[in-house]
Tab-separated table of N, CA and C and ligand atoms in Angstrom:
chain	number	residue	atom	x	y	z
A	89	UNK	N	67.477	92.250	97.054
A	89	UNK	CA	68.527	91.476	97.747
A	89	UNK	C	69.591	92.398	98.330
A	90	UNK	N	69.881	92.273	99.353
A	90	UNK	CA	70.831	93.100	100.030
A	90	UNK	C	72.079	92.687	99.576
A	91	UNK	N	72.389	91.860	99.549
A	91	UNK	CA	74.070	91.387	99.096
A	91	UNK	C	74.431	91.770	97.485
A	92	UNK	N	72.768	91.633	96.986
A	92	UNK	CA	73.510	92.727	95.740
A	92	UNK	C	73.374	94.053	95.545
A	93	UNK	N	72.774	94.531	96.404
A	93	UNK	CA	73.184	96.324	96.507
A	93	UNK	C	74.671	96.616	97.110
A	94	UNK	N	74.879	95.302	97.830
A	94	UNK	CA	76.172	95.606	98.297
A	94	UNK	C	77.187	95.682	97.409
A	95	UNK	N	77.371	94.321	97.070
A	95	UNK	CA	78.143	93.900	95.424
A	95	UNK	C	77.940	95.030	94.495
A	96	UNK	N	76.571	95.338	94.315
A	96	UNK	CA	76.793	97.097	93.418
A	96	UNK	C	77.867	98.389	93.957
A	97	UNK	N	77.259	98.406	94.980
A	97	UNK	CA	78.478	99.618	95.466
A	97	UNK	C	79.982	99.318	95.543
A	98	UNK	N	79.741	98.134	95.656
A	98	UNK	CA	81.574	97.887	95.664
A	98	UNK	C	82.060	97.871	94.670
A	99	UNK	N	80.966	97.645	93.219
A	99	UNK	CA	81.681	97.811	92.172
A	99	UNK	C	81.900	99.204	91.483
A	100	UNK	N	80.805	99.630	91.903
A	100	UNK	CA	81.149	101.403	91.635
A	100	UNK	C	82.379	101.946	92.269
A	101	UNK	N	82.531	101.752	93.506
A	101	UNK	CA	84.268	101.748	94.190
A	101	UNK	C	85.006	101.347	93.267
A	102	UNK	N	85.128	100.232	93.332
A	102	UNK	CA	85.997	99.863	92.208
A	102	UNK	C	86.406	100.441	90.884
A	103	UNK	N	85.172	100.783	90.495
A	103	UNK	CA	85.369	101.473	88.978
A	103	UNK	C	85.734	103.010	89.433
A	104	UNK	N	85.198	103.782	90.498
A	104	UNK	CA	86.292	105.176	90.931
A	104	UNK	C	87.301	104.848	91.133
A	105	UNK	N	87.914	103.670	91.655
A	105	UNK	CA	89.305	103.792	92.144
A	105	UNK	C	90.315	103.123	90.848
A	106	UNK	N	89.399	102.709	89.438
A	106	UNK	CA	90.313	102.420	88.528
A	106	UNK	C	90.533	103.660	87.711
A	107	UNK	N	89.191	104.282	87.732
A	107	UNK	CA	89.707	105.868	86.961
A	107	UNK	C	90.509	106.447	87.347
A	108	UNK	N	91.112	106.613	88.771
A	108	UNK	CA	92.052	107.009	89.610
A	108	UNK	C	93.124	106.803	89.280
A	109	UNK	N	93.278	105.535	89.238
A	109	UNK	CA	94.550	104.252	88.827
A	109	UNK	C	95.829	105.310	87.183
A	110	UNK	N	94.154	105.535	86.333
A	110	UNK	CA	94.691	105.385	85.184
A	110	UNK	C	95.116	106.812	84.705
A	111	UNK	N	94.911	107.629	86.055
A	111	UNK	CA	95.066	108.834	85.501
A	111	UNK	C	96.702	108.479	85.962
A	112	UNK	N	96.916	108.288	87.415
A	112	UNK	CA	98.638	108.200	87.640
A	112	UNK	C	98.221	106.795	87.965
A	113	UNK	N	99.576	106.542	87.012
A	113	UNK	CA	100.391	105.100	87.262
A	113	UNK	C	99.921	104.263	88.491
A	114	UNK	N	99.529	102.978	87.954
A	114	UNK	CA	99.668	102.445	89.518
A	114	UNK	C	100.434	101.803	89.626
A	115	UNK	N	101.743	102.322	90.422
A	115	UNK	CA	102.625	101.904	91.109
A	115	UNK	C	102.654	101.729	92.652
A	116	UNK	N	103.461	100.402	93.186
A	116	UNK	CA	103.779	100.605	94.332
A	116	UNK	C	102.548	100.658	95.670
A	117	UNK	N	102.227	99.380	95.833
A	117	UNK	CA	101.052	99.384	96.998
A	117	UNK	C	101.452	99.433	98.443
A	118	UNK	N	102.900	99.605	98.569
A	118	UNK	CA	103.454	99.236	100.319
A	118	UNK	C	103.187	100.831	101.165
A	119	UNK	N	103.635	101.849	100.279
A	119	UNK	CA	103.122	103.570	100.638
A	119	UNK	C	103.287	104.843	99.447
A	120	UNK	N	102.984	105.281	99.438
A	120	UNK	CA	103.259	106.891	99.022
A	120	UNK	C	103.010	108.118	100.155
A	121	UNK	N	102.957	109.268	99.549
A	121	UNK	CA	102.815	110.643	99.973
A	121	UNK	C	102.258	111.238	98.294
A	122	UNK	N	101.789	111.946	98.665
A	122	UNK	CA	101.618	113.272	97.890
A	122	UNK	C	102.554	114.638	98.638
A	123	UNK	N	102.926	115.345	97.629
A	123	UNK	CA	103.206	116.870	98.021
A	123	UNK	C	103.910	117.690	96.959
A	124	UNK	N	104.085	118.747	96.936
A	124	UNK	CA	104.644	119.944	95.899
A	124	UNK	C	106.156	120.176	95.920
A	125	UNK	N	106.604	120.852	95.274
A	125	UNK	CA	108.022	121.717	95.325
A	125	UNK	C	107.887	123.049	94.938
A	126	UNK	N	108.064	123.888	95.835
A	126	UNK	CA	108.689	124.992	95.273
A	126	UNK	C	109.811	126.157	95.288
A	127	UNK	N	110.452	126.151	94.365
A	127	UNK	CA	111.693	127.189	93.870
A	127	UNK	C	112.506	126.430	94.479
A	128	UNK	N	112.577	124.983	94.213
A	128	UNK	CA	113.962	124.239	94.876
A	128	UNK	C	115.421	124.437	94.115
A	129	UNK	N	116.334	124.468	93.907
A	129	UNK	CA	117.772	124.409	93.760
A	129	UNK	C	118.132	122.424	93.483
A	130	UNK	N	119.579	122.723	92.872
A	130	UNK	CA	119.723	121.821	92.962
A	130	UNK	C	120.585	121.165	94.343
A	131	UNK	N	120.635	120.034	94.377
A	131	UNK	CA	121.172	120.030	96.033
A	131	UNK	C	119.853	119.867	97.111
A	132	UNK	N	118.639	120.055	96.800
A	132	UNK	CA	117.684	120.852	97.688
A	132	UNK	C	117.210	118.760	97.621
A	133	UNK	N	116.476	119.023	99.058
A	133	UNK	CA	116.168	117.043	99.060
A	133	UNK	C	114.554	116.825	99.732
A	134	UNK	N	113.815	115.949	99.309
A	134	UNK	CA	112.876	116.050	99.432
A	134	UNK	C	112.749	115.472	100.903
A	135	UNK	N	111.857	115.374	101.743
A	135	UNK	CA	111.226	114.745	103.438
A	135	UNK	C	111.443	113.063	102.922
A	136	UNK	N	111.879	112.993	104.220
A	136	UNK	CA	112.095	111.021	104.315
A	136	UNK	C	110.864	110.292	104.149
A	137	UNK	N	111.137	108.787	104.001
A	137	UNK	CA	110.033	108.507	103.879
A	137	UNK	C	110.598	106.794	104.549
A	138	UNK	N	109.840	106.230	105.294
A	138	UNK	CA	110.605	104.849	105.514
A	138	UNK	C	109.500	103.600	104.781
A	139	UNK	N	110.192	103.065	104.417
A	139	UNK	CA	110.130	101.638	103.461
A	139	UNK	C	110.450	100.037	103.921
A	140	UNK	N	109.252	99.804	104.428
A	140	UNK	CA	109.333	98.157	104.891
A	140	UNK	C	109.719	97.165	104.769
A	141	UNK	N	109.745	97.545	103.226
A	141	UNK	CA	110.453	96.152	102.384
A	141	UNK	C	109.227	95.257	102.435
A	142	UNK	N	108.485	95.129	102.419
A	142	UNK	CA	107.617	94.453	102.625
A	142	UNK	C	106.995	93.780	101.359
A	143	UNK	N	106.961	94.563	100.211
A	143	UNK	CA	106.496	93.999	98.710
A	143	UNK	C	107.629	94.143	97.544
A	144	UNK	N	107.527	93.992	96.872
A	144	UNK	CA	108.917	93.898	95.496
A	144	UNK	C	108.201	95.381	94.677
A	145	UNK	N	107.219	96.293	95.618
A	145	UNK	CA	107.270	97.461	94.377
A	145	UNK	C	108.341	98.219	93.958
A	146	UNK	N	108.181	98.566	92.479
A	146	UNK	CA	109.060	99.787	92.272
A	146	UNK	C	109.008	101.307	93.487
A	147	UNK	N	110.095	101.424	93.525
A	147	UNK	CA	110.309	103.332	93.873
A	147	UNK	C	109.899	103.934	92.989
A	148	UNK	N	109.009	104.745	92.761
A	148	UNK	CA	108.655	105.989	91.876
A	148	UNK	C	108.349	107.324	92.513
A	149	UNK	N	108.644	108.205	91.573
A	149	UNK	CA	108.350	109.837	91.473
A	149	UNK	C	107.711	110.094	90.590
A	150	UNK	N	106.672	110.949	90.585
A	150	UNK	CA	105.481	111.128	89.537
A	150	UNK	C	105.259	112.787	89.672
A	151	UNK	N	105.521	113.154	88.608
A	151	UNK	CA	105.540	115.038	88.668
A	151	UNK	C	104.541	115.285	87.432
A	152	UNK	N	103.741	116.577	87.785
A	152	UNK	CA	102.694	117.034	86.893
A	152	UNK	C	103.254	118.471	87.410
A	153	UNK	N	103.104	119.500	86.371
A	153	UNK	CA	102.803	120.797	86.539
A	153	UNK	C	104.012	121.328	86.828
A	154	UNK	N	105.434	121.266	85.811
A	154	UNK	CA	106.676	121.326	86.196
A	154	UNK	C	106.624	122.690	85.553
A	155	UNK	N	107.455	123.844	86.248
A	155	UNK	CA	108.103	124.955	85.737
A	155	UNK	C	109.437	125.077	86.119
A	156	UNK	N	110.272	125.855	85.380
A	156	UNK	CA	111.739	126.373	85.569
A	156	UNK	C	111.769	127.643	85.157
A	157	UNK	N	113.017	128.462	86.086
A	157	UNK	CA	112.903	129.578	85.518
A	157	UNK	C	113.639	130.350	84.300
A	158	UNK	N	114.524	128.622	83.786
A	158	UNK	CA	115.348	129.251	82.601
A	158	UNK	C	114.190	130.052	80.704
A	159	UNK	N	115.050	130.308	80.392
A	159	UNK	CA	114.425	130.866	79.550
A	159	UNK	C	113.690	129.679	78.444
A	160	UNK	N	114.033	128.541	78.428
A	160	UNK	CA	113.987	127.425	77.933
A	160	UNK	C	112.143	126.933	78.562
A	161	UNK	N	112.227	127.448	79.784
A	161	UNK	CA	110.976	125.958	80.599
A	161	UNK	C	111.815	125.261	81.063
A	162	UNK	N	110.549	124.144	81.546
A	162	UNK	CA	111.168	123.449	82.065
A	162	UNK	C	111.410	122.025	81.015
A	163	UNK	N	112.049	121.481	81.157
A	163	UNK	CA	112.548	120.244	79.923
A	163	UNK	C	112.819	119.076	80.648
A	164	UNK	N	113.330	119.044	81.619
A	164	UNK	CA	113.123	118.088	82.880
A	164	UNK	C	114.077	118.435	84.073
A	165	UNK	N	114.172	117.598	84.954
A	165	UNK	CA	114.903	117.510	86.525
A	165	UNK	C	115.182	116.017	86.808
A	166	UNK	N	116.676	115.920	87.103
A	166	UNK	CA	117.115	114.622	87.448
A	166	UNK	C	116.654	114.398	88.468
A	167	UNK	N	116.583	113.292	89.116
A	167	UNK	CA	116.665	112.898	90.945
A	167	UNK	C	117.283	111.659	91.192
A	168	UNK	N	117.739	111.992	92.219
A	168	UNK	CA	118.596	111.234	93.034
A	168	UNK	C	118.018	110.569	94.068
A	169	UNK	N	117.694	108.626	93.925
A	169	UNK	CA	116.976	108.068	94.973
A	169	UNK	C	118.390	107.858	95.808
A	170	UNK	N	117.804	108.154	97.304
A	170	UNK	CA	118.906	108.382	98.314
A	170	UNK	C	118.528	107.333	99.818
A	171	UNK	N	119.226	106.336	100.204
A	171	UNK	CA	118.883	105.774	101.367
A	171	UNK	C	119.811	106.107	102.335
A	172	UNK	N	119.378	106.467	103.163
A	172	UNK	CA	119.635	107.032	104.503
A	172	UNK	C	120.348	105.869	105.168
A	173	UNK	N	121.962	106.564	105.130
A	173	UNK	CA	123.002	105.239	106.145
A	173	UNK	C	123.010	106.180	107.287
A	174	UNK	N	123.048	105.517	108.494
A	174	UNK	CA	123.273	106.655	109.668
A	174	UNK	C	124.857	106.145	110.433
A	175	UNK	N	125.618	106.839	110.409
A	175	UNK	CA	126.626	107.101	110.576
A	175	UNK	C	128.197	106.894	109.282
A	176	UNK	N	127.159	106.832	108.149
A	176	UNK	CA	128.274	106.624	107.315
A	176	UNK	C	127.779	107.071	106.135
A	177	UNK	N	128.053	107.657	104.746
A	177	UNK	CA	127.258	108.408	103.641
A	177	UNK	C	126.248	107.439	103.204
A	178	UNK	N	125.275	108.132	102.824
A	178	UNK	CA	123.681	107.647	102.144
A	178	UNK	C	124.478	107.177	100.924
A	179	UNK	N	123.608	105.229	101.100
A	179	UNK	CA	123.765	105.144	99.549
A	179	UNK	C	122.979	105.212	98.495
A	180	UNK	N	123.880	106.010	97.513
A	180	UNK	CA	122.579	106.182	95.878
A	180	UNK	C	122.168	105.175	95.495
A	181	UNK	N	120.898	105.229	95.423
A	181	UNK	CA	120.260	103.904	94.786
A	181	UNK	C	119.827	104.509	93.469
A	182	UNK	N	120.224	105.165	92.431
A	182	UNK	CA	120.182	105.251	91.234
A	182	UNK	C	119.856	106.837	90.848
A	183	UNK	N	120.160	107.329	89.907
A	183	UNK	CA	119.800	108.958	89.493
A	183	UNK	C	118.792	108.683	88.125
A	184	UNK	N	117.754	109.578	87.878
A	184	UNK	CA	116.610	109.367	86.936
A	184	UNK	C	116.042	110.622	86.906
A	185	UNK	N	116.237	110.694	84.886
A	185	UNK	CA	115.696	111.810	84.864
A	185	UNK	C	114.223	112.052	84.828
A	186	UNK	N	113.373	113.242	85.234
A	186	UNK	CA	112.084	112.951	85.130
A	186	UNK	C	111.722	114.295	83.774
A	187	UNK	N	110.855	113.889	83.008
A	187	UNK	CA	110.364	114.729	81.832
A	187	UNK	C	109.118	115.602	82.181
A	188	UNK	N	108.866	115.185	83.709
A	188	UNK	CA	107.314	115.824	83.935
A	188	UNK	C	106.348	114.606	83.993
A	189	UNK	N	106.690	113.325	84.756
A	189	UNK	CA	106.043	111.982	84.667
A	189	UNK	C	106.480	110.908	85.543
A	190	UNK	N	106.269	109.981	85.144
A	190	UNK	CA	106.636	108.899	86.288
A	190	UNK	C	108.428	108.743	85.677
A	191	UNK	N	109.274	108.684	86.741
A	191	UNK	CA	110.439	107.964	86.748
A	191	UNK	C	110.605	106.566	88.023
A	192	UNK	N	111.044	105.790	87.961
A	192	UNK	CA	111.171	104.311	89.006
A	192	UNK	C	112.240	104.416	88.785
A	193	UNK	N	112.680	103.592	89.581
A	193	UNK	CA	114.037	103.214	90.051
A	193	UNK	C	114.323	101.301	90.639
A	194	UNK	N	113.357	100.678	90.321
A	194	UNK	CA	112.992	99.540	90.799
A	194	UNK	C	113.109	99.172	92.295
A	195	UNK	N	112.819	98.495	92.743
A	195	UNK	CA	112.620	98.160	94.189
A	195	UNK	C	113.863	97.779	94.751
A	196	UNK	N	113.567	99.130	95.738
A	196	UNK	CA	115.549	99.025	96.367
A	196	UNK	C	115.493	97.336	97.351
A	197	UNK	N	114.481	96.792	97.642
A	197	UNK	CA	114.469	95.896	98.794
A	197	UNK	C	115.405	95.544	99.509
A	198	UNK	N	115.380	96.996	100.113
A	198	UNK	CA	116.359	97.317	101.540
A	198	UNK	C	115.235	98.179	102.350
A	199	UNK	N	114.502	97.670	103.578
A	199	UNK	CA	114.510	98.744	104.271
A	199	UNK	C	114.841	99.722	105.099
A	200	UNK	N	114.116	100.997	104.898
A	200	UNK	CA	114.804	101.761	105.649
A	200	UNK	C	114.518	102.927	105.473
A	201	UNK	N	115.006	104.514	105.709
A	201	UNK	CA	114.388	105.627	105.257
A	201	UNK	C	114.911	105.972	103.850
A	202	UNK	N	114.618	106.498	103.051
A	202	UNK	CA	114.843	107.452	101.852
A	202	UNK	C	114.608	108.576	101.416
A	203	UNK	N	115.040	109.605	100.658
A	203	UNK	CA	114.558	110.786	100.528
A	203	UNK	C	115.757	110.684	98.734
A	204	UNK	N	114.543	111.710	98.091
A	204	UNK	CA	114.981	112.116	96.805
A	204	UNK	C	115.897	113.413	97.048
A	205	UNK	N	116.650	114.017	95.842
A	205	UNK	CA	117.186	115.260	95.995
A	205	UNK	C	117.396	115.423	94.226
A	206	UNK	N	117.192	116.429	94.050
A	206	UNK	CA	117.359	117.277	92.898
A	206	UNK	C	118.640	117.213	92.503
A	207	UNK	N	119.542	117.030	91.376
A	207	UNK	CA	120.885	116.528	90.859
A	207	UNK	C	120.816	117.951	89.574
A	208	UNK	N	119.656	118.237	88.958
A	208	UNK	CA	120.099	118.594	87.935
A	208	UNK	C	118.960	119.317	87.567
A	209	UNK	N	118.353	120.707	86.730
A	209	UNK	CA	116.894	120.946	86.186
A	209	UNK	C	117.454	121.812	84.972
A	210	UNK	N	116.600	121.637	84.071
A	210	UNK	CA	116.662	122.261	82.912
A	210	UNK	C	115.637	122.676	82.008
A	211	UNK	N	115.563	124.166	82.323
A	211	UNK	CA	116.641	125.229	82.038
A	211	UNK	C	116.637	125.923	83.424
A	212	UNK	N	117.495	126.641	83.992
A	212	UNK	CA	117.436	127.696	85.112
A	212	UNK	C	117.998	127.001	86.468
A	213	UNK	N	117.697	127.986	86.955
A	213	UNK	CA	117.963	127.645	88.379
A	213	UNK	C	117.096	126.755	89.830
A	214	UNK	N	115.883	127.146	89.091
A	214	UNK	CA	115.037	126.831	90.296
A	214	UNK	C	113.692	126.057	89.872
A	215	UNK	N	113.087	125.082	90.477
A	215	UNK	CA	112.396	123.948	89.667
A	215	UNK	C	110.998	124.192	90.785
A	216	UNK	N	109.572	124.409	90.026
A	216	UNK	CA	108.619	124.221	90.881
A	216	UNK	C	107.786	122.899	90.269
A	217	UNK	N	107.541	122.427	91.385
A	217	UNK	CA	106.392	120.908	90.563
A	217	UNK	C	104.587	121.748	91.707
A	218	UNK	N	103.699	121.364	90.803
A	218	UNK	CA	102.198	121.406	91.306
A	218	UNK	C	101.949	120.297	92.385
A	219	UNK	N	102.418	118.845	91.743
A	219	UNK	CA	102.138	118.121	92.315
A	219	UNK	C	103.294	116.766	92.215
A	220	UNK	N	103.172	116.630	93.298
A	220	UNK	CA	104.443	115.154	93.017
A	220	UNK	C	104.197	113.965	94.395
A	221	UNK	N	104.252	112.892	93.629
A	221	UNK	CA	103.484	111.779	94.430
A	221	UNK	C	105.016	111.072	94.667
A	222	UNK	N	105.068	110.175	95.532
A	222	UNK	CA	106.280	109.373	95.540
A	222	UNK	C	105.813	107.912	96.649
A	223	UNK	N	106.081	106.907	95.520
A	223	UNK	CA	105.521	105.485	95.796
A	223	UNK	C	106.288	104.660	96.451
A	224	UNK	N	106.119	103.458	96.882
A	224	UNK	CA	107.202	102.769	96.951
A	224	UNK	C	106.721	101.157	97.375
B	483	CA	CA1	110.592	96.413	98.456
């Protein structure tokens, strides 16, 4: 039967894209990015990202593979969710520390652009992530 070879493969999809799921969080179906950091500062802000408003997901940041260069490691890095006002200061939509994992911020449902920025890392000066996803 053809419709169930079909129905098979879609369930094998399915079951890759739940192993996927469970390795990072599934958060947030409206967008993400993937991308890295490295030797950021604090002050230092991540690329915009614009947000439709379109679903009630959480905002999240998801970090694997965190180093610092204090003598400590790294122990975590605050961030600062930031929405982009244009002609008048960005308002904070909340600061969250991350341990090396998912931090949210719940669903700003405002659209518009946003970008994270680094508030704080500990220990040292300068914070590298491997990998960092950001949902929304
Ligand atoms: Ca929303």
């Amino acid at each position: 039967m053809k419709i169930g070879s079909k129905s098979l493969a879609g369930a094998v999809a399915g079951a890759a894209l739940l192993g996927a799921v469970s390795v990072i969080p599934a958060h947030a179906a409206e967008g993400w990015f993937e991308s890295h950091i490295d030797s950021w500062r604090v002050q230092n802000e991540s690329r915009r990202w614009w947000d439709n408003n379109d679903t009630w997901d959480y905002t999240g940041i998801y970090f694997a593979g965190c180093e610092a260069d204090g003598g400590d490691g790294f122990r975590f890095a605050d961030l600062r969710l930031w929405k982009v006002v244009d002609g008048a200061p960005d308002r904070d939509k909340g600061n969250e520390r991350n341990y090396c994992g998912w931090v949210d911020y719940g669903d700003p449902n405002s659209r518009g652009n946003y970008y994270f920025e680094l508030t704080d890392v500990s220990s040292g000066s300068f914070l590298s992530v491997d990998y960092v996803k950001v949902a929304w």
